[in-house]
PDB file of C-alpha atoms in Angstrom:
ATOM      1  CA  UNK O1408      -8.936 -18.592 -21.194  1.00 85.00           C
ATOM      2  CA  UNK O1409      -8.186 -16.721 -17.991  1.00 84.00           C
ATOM      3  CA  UNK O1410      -9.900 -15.955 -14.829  1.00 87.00           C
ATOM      4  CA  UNK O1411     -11.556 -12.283 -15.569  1.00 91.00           C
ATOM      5  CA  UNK O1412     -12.364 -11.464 -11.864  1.00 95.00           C
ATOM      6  CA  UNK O1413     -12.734 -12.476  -7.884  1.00 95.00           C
ATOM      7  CA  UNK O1414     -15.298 -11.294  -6.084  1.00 96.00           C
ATOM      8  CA  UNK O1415     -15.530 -10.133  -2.292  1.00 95.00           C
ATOM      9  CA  UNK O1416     -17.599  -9.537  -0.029  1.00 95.00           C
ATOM     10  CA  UNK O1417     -17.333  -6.241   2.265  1.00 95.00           C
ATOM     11  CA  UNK O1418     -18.899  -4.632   5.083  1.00 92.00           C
ATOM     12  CA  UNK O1419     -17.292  -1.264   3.871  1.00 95.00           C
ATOM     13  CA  UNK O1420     -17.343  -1.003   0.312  1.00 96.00           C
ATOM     14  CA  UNK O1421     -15.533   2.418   0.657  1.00 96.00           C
ATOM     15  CA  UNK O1422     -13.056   1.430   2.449  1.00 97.00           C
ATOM     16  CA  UNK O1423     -12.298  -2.229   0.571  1.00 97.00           C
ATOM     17  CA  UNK O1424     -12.149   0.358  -2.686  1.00 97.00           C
ATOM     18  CA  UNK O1425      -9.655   2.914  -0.865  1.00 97.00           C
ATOM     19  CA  UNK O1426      -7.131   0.122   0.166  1.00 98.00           C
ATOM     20  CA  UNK O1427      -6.793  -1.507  -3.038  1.00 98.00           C
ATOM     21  CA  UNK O1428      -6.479   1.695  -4.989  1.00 98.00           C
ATOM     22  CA  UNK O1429      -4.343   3.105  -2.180  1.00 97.00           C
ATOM     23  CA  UNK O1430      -1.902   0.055  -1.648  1.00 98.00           C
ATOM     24  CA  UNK O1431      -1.878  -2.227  -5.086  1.00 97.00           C
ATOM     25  CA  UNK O1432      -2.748   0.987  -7.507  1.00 96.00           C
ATOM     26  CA  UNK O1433      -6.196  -0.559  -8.595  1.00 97.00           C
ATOM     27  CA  UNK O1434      -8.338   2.035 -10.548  1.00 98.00           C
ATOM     28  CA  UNK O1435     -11.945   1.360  -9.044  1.00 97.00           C
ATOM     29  CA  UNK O1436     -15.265   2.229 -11.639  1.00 96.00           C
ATOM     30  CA  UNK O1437     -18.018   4.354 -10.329  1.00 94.00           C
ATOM     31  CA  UNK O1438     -19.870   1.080  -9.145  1.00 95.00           C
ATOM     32  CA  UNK O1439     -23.598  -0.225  -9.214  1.00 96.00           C
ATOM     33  CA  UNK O1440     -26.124  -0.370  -6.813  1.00 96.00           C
ATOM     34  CA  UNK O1441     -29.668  -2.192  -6.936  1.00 96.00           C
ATOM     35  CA  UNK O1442     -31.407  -0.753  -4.021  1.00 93.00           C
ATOM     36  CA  UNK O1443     -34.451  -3.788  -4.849  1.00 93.00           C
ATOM     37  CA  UNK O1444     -31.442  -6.025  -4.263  1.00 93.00           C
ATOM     38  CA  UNK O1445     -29.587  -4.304  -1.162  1.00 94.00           C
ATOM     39  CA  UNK O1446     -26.788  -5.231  -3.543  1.00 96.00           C
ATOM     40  CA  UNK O1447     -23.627  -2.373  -4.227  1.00 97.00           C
ATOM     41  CA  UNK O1448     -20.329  -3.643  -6.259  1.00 97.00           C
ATOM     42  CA  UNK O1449     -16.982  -1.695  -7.485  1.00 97.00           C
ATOM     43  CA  UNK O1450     -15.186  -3.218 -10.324  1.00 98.00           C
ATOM     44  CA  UNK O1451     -10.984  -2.352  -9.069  1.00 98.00           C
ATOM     45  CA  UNK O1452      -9.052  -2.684 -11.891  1.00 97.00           C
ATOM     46  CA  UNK O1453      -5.163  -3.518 -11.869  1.00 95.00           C
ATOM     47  CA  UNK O1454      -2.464  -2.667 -15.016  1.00 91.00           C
ATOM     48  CA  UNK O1455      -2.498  -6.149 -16.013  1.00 88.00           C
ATOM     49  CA  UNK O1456      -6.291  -6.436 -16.434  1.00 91.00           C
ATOM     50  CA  UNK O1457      -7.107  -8.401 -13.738  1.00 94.00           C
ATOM     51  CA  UNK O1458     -10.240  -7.669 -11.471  1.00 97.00           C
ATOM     52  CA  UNK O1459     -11.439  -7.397  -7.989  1.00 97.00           C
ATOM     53  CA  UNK O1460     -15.171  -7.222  -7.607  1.00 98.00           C
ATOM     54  CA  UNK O1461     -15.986  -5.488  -4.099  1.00 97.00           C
ATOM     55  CA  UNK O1462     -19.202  -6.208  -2.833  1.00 97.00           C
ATOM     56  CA  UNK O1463     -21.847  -5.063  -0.270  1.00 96.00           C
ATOM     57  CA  UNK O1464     -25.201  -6.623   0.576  1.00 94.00           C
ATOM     58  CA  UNK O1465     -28.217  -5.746   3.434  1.00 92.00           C
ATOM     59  CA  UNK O1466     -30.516  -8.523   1.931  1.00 90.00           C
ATOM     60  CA  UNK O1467     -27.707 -11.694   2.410  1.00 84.00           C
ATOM     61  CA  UNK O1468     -26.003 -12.280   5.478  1.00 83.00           C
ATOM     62  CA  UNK O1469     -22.086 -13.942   4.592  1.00 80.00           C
ATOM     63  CA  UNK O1470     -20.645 -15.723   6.640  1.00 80.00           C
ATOM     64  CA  UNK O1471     -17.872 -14.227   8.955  1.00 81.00           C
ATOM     65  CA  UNK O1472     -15.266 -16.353   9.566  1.00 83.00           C
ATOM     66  CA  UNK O1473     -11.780 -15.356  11.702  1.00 84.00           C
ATOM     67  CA  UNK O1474      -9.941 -13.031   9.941  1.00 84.00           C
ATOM     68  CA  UNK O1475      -7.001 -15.073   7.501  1.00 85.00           C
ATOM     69  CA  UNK O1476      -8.657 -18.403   8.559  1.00 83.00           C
ATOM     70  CA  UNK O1477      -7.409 -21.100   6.736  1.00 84.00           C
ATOM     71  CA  UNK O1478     -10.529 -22.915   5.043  1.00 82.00           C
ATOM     72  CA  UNK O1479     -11.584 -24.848   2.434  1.00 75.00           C
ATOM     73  CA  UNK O1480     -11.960 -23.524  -0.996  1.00 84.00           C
ATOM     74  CA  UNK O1481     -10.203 -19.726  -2.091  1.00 86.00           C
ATOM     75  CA  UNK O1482      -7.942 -18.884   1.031  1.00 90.00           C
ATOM     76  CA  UNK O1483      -6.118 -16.383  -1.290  1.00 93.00           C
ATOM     77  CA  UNK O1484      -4.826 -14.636  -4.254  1.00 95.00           C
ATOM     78  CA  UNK O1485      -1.383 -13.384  -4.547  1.00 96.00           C
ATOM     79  CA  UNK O1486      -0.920  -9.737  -5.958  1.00 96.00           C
ATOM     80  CA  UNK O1487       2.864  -9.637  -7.661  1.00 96.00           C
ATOM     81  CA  UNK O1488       4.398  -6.467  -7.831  1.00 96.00           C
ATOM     82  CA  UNK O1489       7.443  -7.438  -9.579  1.00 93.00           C
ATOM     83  CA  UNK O1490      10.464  -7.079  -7.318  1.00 97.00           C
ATOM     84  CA  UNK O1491      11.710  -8.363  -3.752  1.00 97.00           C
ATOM     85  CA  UNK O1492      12.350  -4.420  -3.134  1.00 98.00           C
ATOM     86  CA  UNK O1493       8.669  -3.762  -3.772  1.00 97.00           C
ATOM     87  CA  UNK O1494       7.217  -6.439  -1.581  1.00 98.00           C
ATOM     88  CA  UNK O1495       9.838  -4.997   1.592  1.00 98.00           C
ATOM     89  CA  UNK O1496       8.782  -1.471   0.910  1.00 98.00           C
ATOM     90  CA  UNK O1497       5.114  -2.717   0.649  1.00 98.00           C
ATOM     91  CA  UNK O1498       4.883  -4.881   3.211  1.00 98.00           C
ATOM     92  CA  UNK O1499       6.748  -2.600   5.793  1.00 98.00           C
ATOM     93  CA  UNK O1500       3.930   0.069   4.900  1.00 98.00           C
ATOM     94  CA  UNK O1501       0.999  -2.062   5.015  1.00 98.00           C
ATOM     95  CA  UNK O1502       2.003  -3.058   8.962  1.00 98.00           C
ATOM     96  CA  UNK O1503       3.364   0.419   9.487  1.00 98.00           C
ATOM     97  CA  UNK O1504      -0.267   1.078   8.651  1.00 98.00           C
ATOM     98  CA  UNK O1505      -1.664  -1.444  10.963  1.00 97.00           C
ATOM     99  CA  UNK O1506      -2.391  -4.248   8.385  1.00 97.00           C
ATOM    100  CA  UNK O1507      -1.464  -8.042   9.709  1.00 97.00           C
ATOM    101  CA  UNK O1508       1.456  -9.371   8.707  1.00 98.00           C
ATOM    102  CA  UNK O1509       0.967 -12.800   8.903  1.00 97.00           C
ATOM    103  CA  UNK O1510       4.616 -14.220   7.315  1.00 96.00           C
ATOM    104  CA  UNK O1511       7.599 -12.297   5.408  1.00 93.00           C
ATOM    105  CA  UNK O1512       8.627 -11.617   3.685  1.00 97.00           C
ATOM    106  CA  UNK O1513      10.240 -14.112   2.822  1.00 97.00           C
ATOM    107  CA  UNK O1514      11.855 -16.773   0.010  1.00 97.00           C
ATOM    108  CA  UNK O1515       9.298 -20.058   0.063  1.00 95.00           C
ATOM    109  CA  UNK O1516       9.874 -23.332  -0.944  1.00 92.00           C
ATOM    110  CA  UNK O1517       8.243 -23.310  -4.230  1.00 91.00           C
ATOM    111  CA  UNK O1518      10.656 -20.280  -5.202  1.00 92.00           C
ATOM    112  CA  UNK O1519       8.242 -17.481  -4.770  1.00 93.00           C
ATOM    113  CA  UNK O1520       9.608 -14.009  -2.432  1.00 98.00           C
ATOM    114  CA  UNK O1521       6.381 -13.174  -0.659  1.00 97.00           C
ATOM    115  CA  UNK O1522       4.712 -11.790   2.418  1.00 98.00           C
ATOM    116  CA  UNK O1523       1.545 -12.748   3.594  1.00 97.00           C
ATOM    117  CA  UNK O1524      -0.471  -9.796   4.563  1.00 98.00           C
ATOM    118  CA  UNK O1525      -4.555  -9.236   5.129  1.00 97.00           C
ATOM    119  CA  UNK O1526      -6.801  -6.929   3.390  1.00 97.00           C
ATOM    120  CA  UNK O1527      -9.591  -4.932   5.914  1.00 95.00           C
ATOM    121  CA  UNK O1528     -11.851  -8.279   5.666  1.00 94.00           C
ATOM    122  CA  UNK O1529      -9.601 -10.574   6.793  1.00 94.00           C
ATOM    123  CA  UNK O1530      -8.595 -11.759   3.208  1.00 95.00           C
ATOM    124  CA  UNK O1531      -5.380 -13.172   2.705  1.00 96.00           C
ATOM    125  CA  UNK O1532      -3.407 -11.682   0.158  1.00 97.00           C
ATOM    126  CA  UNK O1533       0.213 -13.109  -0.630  1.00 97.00           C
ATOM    127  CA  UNK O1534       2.258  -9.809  -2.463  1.00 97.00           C
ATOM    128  CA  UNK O1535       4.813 -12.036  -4.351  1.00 97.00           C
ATOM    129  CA  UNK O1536       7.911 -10.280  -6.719  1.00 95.00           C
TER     130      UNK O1536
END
């Protein structure tokens, strides 16, 4: 078994597309919309096979919470990019950028070098070597 995808809402389904495929190298598919629904997704695909399922809606309202709030149930997903170099030259681009940088990066106790950064939603995302 393994986990085939997570799923996320958006409020800017262009944008969520252009900063995975712009900062993690995800290739994004040429999406689906149900107009009945008020539903749009984008399938972003990353080397390894793993999958990020951006979503949009105009028929649900989710629920906003403070951007990298700590809450119960997913608070995030770590994206490795294989060395400590990468996640410094990442990281530094990302807040050169304007992303938060919320820690790192950094060595943590469980052995992992990481920085904490957020996405455009608020999404945590730990970039891990």
């Amino acid at each position: 078994m393994h986990i085939d995808h997570i799923a996320l809402w958006t409020n800017d389904l262009e944008r969520c597309k252009a900063f995975y495929v712009s900062y993690f190298g995800a290739v994004a598919d040429s999406g689906y919309a149900n107009s009945q629904k008020g539903f749009a997704s984008c399938f972003l695909r990353f080397t390894d096979g793993a999958r990020i399922e951006a979503m949009t809606t105009t028929m649900l309202d989710p629920l906003v919470i403070a951007p990298g709030a700590q809450r119960m149930g997913l608070t995030h997903f770590a994206i490795s990019l294989g060395s400590e170099r990468l996640v410094d030259e990442l990281t530094r681009r990302l807040k050169a950028d304007g992303y938060p940088v919320l820690d790192g990066p950094r060595r943590t106790g469980d052995g992992y070098y990481e920085s904490v950064v957020l996405d455009p939603d608020g999404n945590r995302i730990e970039i891990t070597a």
